[in-house]
XYZ file of C-alpha atoms in Angstrom:
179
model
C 35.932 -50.054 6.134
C 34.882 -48.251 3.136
C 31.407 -47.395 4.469
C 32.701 -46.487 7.822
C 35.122 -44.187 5.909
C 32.330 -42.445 3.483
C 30.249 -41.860 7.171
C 33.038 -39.979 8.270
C 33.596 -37.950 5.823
C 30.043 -37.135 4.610
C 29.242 -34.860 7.741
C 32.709 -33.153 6.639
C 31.829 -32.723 2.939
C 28.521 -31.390 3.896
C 29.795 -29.149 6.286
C 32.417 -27.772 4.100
C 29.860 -27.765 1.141
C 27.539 -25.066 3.873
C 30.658 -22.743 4.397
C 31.563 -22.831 0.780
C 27.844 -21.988 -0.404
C 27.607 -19.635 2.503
C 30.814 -17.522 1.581
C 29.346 -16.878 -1.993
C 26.293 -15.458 -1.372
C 25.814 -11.527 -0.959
C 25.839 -10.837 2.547
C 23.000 -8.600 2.926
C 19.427 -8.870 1.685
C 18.539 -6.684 -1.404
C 16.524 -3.166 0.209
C 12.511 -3.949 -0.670
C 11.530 -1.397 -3.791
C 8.657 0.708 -2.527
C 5.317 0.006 -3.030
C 3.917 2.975 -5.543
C 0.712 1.396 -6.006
C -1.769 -1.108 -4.684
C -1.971 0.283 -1.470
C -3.843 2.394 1.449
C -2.569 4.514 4.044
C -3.007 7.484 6.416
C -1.486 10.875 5.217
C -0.674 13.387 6.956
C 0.711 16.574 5.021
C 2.218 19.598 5.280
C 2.058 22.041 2.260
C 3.238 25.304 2.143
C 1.313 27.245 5.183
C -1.519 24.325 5.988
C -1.081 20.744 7.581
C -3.583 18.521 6.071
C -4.376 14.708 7.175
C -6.474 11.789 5.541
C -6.839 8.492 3.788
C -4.939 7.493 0.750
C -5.492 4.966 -1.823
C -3.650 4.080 -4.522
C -4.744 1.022 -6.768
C -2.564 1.370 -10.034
C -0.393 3.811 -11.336
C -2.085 7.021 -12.600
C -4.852 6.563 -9.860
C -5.169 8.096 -6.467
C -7.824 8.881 -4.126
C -7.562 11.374 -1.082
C -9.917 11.675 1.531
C -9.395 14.494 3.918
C -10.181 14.752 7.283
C -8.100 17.846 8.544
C -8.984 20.197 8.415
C -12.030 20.316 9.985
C -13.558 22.932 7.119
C -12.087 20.484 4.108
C -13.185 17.174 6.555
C -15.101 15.019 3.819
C -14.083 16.134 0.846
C -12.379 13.635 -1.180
C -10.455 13.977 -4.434
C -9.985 11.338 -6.988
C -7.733 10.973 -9.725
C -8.423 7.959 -12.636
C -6.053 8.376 -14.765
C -8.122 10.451 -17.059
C -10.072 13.494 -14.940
C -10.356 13.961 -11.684
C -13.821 13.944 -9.234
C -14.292 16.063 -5.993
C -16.339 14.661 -3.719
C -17.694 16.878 -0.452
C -21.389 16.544 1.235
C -23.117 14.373 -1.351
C -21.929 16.395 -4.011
C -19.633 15.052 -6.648
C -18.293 17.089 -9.821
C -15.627 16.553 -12.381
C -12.533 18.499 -12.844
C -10.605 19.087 -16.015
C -6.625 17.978 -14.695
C -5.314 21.220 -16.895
C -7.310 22.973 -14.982
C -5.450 22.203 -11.956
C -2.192 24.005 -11.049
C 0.639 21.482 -11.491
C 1.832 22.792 -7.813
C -1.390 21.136 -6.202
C -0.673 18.963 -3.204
C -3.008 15.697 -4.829
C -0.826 16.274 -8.235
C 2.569 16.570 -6.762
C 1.610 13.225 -4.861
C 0.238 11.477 -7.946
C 3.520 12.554 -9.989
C 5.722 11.475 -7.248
C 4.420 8.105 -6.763
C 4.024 7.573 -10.769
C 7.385 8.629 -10.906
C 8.765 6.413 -8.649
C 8.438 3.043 -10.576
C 11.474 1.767 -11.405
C 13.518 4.545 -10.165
C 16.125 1.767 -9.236
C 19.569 3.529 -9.549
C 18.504 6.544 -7.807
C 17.918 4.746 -4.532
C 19.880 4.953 -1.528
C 20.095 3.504 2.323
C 19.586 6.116 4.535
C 18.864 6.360 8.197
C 15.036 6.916 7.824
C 14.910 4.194 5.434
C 15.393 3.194 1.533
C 15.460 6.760 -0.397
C 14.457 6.972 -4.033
C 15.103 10.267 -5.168
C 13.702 11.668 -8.783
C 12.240 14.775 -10.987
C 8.974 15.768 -11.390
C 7.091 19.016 -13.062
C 6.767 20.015 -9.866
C 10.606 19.829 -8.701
C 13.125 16.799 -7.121
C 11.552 14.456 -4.958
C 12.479 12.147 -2.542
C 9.918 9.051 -1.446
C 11.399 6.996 1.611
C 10.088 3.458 2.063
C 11.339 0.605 4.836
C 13.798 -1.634 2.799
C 12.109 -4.652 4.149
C 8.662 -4.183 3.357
C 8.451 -1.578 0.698
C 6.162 0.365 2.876
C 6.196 4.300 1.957
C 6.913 6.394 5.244
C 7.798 9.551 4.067
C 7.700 12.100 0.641
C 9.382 15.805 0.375
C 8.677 17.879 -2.734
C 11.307 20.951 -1.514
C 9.536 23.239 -4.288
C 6.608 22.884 -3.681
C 6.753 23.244 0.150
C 5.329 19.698 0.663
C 6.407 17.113 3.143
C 4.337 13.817 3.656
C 4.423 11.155 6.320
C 2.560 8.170 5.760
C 1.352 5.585 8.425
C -1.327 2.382 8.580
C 0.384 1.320 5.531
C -1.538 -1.676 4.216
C -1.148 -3.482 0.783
C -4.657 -3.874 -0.883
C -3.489 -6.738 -3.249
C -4.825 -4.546 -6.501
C -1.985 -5.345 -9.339
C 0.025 -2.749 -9.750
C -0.497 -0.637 -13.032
């Protein structure tokens, strides 16, 4: 009798046990943070008066390479920032750039500062429409980046001061740790 009793019951307990568990968890999953590093993607830009388009790669904070492709008379000329200096890249011919010698308004600098500032920009994020919104300040003015909440992917960056809008597509993770 007892057994027959405890079989009864058990589908009961475990049932109520599923409701009770499922009535204290949050109801919605937590938004993805954005992935600011560790990552390549296409770019396409608009920055003050000239649309530009290309590869970017980020591998840690601080870093950032830019290949551009449009338009056609900047088409191979990559830029790369280490951390340290930057190297221009265009035809085979490489040379170094001092970073103070750049303006701070430049469209690979307002990127880099963007994305660097980013990183753990937790309480100024918010669910928008277009996606997760992390908002912040940079030398160069606010910022907004917006990523998908449920992979972290970035889709799109505005820099209002600067005249800068970014979409970013292609988005693939390249498994470097992030810095």
């Amino acid at each position: 009798m007892l057994r027959r009793l405890a079989r009864a019951a058990l589908p009961l307990l475990l049932c109520t046990a599923l409701l009770f568990l499922s009535a204290c968890s949050p109801g919605g999953k937590e938004a993805q943070e954005p992935v600011t590093a560790g990552f390549e993607c296409d770019i396409a830009v608009q920055y003050q008066e000239m649309d530009v388009k290309g590869h970017l790669t980020r591998r840690t904070a601080g870093s950032l390479l830019l290949e551009i492709t449009e338009p056609s008379t900047l088409n191979g000329l990559s830029i790369e920032w280490d951390g340290e200096g930057i190297t221009m890249k265009i035809h085979g011919l490489a040379f170094d750039i001092d970073p103070s010698a750049l303006p701070e308004s430049a469209l690979g600098q307002g990127l880099l500062s963007a994305l660097d500032a980013a990183v753990g920009q937790r309480e100024e994020r918010t669910q928008t429409q277009e996606g997760l919104a992390t908002s912040g300040s940079i030398t160069q003015g606010e910022f907004t980046l917006v990523s998908d909440p449920e992979t972290g992917s970035l889709l799109s960056l505005s820099i209002p001061a600067m005249g800068l809008t970014a979409e970013f597509s292609n988005f693939t993770l390249t498994g470097t740790a992030l810095g």
